PDB file of C-alpha atoms in Angstrom:
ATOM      1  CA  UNK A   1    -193.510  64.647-102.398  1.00  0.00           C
ATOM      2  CA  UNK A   2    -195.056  61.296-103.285  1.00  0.00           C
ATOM      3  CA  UNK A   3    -191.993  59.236-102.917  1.00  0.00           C
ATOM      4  CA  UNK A   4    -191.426  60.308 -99.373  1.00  0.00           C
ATOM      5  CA  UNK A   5    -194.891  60.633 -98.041  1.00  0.00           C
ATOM      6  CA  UNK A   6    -194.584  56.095 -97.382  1.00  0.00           C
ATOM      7  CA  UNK A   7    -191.352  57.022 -95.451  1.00  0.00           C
ATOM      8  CA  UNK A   8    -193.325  59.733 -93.099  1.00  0.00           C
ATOM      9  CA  UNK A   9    -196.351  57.432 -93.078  1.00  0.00           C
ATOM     10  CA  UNK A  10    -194.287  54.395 -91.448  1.00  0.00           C
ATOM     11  CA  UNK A  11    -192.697  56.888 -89.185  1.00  0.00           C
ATOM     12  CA  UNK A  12    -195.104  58.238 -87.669  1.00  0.00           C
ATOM     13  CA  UNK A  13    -197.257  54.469 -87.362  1.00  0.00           C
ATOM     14  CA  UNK A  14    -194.438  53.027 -85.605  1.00  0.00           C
ATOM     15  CA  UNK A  15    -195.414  56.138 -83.164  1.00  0.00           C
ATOM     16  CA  UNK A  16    -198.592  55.060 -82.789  1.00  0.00           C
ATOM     17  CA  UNK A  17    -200.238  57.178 -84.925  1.00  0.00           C
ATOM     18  CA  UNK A  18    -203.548  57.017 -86.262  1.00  0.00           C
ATOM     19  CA  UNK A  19    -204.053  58.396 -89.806  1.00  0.00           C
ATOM     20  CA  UNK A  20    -207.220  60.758 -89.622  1.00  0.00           C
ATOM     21  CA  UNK A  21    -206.940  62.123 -93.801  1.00  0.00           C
ATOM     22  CA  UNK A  22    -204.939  61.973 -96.352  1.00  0.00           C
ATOM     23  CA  UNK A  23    -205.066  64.885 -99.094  1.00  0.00           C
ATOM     24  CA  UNK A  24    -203.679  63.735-103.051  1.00  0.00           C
ATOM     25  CA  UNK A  25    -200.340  65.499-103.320  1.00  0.00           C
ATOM     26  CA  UNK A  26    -200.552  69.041-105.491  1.00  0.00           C
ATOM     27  CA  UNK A  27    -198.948  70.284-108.657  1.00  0.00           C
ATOM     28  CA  UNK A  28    -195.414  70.799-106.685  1.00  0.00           C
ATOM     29  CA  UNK A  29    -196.069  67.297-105.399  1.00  0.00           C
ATOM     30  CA  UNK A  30    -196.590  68.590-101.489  1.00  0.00           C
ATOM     31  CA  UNK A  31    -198.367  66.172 -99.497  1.00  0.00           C
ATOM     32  CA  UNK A  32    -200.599  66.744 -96.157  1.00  0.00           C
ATOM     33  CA  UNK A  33    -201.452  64.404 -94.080  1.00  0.00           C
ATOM     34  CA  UNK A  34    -203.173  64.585 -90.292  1.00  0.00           C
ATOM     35  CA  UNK A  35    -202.735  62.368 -87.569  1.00  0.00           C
ATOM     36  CA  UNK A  36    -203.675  61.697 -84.467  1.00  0.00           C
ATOM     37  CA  UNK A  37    -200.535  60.737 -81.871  1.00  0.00           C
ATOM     38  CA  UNK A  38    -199.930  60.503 -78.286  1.00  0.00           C
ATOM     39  CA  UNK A  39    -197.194  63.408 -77.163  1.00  0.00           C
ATOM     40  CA  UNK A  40    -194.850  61.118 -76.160  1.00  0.00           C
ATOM     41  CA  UNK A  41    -194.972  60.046 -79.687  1.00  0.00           C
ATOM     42  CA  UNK A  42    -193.379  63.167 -80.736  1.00  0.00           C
ATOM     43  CA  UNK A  43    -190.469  63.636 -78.566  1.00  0.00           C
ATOM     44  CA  UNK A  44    -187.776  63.448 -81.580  1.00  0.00           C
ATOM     45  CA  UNK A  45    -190.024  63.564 -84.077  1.00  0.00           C
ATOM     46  CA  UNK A  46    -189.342  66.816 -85.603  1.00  0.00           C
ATOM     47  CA  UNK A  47    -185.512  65.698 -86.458  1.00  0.00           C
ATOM     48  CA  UNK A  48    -186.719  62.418 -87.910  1.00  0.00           C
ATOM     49  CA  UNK A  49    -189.089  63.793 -89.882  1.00  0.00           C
ATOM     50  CA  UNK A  50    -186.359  66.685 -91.675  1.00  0.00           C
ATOM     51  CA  UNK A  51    -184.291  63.573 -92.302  1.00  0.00           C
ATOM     52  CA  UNK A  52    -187.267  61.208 -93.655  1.00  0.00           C
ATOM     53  CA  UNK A  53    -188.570  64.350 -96.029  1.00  0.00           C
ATOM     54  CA  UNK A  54    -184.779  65.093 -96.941  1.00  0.00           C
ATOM     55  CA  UNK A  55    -185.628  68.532 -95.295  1.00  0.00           C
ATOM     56  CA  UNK A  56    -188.668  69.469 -96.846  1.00  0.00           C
ATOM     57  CA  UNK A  57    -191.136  68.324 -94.151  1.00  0.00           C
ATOM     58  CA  UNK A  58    -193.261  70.753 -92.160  1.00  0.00           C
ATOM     59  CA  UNK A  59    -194.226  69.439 -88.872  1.00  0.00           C
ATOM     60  CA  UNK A  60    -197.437  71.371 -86.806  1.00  0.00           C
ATOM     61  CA  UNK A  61    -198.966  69.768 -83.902  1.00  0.00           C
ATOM     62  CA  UNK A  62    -201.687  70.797 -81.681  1.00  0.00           C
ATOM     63  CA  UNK A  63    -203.163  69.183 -78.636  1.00  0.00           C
ATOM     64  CA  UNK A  64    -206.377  67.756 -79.732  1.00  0.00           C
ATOM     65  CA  UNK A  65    -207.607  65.346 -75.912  1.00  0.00           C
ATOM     66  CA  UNK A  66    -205.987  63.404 -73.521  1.00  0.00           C
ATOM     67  CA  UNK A  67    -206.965  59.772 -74.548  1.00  0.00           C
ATOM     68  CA  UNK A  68    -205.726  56.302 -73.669  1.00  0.00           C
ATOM     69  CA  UNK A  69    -202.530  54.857 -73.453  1.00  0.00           C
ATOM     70  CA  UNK A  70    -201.370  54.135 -77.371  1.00  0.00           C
ATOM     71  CA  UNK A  71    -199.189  50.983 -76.411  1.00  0.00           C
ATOM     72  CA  UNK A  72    -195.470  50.763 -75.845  1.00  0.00           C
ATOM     73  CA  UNK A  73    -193.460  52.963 -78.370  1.00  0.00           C
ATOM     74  CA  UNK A  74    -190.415  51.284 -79.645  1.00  0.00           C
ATOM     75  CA  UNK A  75    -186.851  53.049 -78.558  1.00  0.00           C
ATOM     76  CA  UNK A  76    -183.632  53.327 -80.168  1.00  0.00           C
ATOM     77  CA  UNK A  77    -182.312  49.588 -80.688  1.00  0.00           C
ATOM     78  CA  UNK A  78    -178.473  50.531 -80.006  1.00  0.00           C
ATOM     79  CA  UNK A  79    -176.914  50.709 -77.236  1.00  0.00           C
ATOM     80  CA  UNK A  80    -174.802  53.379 -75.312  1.00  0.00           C
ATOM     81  CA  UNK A  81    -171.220  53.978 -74.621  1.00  0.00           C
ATOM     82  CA  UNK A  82    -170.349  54.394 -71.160  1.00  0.00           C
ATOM     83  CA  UNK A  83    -167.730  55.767 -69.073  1.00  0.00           C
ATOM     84  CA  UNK A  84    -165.304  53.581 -67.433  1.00  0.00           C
ATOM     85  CA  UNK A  85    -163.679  55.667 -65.259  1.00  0.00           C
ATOM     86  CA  UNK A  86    -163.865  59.319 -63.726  1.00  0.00           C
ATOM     87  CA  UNK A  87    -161.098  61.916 -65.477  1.00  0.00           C
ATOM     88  CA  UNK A  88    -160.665  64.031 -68.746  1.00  0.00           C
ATOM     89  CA  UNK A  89    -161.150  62.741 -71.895  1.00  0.00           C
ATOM     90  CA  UNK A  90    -157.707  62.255 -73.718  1.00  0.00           C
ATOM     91  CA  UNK A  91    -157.525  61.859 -77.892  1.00  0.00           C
ATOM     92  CA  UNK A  92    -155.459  58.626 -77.289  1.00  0.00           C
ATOM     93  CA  UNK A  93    -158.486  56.363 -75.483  1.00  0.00           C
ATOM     94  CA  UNK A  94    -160.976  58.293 -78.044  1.00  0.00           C
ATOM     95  CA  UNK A  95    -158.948  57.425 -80.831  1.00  0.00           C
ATOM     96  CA  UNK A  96    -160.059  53.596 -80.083  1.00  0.00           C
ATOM     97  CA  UNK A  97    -163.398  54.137 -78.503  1.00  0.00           C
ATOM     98  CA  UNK A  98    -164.863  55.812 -81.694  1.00  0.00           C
ATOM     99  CA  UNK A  99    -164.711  52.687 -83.547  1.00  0.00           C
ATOM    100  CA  UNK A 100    -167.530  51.409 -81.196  1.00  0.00           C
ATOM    101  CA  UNK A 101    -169.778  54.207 -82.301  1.00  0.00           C
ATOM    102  CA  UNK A 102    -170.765  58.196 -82.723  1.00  0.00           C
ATOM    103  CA  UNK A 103    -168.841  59.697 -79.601  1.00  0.00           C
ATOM    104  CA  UNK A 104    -170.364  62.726 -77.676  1.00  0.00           C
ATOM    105  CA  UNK A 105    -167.437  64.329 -76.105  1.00  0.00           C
ATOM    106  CA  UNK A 106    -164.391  65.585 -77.039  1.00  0.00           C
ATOM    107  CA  UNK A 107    -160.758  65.824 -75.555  1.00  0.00           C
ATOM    108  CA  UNK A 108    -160.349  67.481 -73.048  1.00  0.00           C
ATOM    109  CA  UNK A 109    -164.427  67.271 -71.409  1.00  0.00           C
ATOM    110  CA  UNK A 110    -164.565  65.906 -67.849  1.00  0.00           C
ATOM    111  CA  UNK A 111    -166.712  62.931 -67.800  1.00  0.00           C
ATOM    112  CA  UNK A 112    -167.402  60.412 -64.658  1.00  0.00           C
ATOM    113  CA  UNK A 113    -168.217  56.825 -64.043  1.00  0.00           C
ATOM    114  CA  UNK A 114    -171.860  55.838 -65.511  1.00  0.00           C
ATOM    115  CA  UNK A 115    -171.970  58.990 -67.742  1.00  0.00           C
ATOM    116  CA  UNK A 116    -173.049  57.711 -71.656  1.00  0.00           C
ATOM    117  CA  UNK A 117    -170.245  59.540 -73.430  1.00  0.00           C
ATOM    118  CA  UNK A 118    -171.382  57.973 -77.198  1.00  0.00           C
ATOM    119  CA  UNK A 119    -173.901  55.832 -79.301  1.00  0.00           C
ATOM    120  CA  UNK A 120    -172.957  51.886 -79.391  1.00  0.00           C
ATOM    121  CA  UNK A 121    -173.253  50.425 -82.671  1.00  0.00           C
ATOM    122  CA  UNK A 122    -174.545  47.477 -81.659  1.00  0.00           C
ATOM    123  CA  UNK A 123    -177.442  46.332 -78.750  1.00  0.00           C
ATOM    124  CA  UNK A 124    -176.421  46.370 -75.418  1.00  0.00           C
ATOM    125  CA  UNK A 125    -174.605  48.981 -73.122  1.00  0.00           C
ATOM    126  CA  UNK A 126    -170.467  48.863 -73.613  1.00  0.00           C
ATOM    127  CA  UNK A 127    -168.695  50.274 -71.245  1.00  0.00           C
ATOM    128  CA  UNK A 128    -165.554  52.067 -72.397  1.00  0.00           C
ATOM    129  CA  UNK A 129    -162.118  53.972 -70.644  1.00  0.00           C
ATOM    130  CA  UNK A 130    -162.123  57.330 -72.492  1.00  0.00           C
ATOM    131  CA  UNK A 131    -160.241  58.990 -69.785  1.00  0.00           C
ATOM    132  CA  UNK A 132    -157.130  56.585 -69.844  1.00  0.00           C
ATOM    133  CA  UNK A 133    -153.859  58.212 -70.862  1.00  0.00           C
ATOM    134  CA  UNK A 134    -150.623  57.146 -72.729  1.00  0.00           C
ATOM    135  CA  UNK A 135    -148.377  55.127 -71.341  1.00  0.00           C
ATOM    136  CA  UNK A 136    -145.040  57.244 -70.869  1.00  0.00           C
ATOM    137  CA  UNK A 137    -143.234  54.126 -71.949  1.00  0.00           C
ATOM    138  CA  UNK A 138    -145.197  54.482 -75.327  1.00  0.00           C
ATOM    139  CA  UNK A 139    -143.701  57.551 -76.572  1.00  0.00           C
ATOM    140  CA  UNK A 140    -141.292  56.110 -79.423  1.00  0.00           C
ATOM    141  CA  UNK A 141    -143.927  56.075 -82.203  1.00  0.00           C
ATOM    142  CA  UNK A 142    -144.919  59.620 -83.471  1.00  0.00           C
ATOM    143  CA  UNK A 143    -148.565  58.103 -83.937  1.00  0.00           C
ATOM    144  CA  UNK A 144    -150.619  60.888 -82.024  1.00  0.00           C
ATOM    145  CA  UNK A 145    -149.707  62.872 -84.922  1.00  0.00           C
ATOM    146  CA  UNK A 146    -151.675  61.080 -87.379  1.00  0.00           C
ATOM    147  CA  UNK A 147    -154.438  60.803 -85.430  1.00  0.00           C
ATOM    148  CA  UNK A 148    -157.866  61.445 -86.752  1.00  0.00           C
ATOM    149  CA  UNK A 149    -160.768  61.604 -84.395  1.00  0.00           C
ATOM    150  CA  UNK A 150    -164.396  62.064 -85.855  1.00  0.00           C
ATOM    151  CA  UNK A 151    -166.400  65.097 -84.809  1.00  0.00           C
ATOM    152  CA  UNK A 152    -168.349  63.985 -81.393  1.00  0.00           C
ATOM    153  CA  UNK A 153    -171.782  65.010 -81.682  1.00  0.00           C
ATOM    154  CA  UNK A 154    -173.546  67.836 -79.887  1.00  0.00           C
ATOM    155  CA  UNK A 155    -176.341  67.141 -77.956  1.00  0.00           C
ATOM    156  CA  UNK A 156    -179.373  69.580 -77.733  1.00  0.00           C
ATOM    157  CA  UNK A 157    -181.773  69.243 -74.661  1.00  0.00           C
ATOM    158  CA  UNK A 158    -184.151  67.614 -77.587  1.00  0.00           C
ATOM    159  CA  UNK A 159    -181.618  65.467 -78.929  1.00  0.00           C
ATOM    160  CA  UNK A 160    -181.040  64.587 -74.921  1.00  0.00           C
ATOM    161  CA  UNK A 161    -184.497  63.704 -74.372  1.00  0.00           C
ATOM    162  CA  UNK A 162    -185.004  61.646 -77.675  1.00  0.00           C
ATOM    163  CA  UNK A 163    -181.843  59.560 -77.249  1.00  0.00           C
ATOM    164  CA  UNK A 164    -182.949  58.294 -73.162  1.00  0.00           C
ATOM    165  CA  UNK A 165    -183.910  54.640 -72.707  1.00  0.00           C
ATOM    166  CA  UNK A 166    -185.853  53.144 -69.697  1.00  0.00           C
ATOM    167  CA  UNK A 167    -182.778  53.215 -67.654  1.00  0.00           C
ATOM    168  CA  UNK A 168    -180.895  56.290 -68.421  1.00  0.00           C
ATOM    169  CA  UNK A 169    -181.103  60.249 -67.389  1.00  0.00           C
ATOM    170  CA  UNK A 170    -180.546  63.883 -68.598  1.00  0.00           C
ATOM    171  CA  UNK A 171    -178.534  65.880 -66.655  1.00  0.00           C
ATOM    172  CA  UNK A 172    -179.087  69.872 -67.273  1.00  0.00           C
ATOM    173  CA  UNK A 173    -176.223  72.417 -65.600  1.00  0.00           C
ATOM    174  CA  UNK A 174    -175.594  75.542 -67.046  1.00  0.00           C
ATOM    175  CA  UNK A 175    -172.779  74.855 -68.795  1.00  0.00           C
ATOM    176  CA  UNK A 176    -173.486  71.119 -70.216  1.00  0.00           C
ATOM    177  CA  UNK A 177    -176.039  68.848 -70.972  1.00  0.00           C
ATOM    178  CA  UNK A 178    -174.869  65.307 -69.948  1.00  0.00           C
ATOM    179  CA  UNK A 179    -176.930  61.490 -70.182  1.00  0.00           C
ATOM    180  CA  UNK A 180    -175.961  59.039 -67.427  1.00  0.00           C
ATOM    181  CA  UNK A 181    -177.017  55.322 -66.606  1.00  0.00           C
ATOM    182  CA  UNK A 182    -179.626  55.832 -63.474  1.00  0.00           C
ATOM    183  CA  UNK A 183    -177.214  54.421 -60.557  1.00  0.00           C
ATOM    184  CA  UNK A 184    -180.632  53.038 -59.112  1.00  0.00           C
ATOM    185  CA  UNK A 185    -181.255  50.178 -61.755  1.00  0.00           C
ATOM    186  CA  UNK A 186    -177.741  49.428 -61.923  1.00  0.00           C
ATOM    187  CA  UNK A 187    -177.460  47.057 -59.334  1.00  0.00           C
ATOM    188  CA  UNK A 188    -173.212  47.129 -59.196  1.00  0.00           C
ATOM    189  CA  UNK A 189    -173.091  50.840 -58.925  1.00  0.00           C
ATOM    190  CA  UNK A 190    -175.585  50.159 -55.953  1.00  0.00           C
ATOM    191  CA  UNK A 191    -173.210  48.035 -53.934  1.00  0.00           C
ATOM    192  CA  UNK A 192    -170.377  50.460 -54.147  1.00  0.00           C
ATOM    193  CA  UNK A 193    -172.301  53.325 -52.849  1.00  0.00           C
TER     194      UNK A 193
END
């Protein structure tokens, strides 16, 4: 549609992609329009796209030459929420740790030092204690049954990929998919080891 077509044009510029043609939208107001991007330009661009077109965007892409290299391609501006501490995730610590940002486990997952358990709201890395329990001296209040913890999000192995920075990694096991800080450019992770 005609509205939306600005929307995918700035998206996919800010990829550094190079409009090649741009066709008048038809009757049902369906756009196409062909570009020209570097592949690392499309790593997440599918999802971004479905959002942009509310859905209705088709995405094809097919490899066309290897050419020069496009320029630096701007990455997420917020930061990550990391693990404190080694343990299992309890709903007490999560409870105040999602009010930092989207969380990506749940109680109950085993996370370790360095591991990005959620999306910071703000610039910057946070680091955060989501495995720290109740204090036993805390019991009076009947407050862990009214809370409410949002629904951590899922990561795919494209999700994964999109959300890395310069200084972060994918971890793939068969049973998870897990993002960590590299231990190698954090330089007080280094002196411990």
């Amino acid at each position: 549609q005609e509205f939306i077509s600005g929307a995918v044009i700035d998206l996919l510029s800010s990829r550094k992609g190079m409009m090649l043609e741009m066709n008048s939208c038809d009757t049902q107001g369906q756009c196409i329009v062909k570009y020209k991007i570097p592949t690392r330009g499309l790593i997440g661009l599918r999802n971004q796209i479905l959002t942009a077109t509310r859905g209705t965007g088709i995405l094809n892409t097919i490899f066309l030459e290897y050419g020069p290299w496009a320029g630096e391609i701007k990455s997420r501006e917020n930061g990550s929420l990391i693990a404190y501490d080694t343990g299992s995730v309890t709903a007490y610590s999560l409870f105040s740790a999602q009010e930092r940002g989207q969380m990506f486990v749940k109680p109950g997952d085993q996370v370790y030092e360095g591991m990005v358990v959620g999306l910071y709201q703000r610039q910057g890395d946070l680091k955060v204690n989501v495995a720290k329990k109740k204090a036993m001296t805390n019991v009076r209040s009947n407050k862990d049954a009214t809370m409410v913890l949002n629904e951590p999000k899922t990561m795919s192995l494209d999700d994964a990929v999109e959300y890395l920075n310069g200084d972060e990694l994918v971890e793939v096991t068969p049973l998870s998919i897990r993002i960590l800080k590299n231990p190698k450019m954090d330089p007080k992770l280094m002196r411990r080891q």
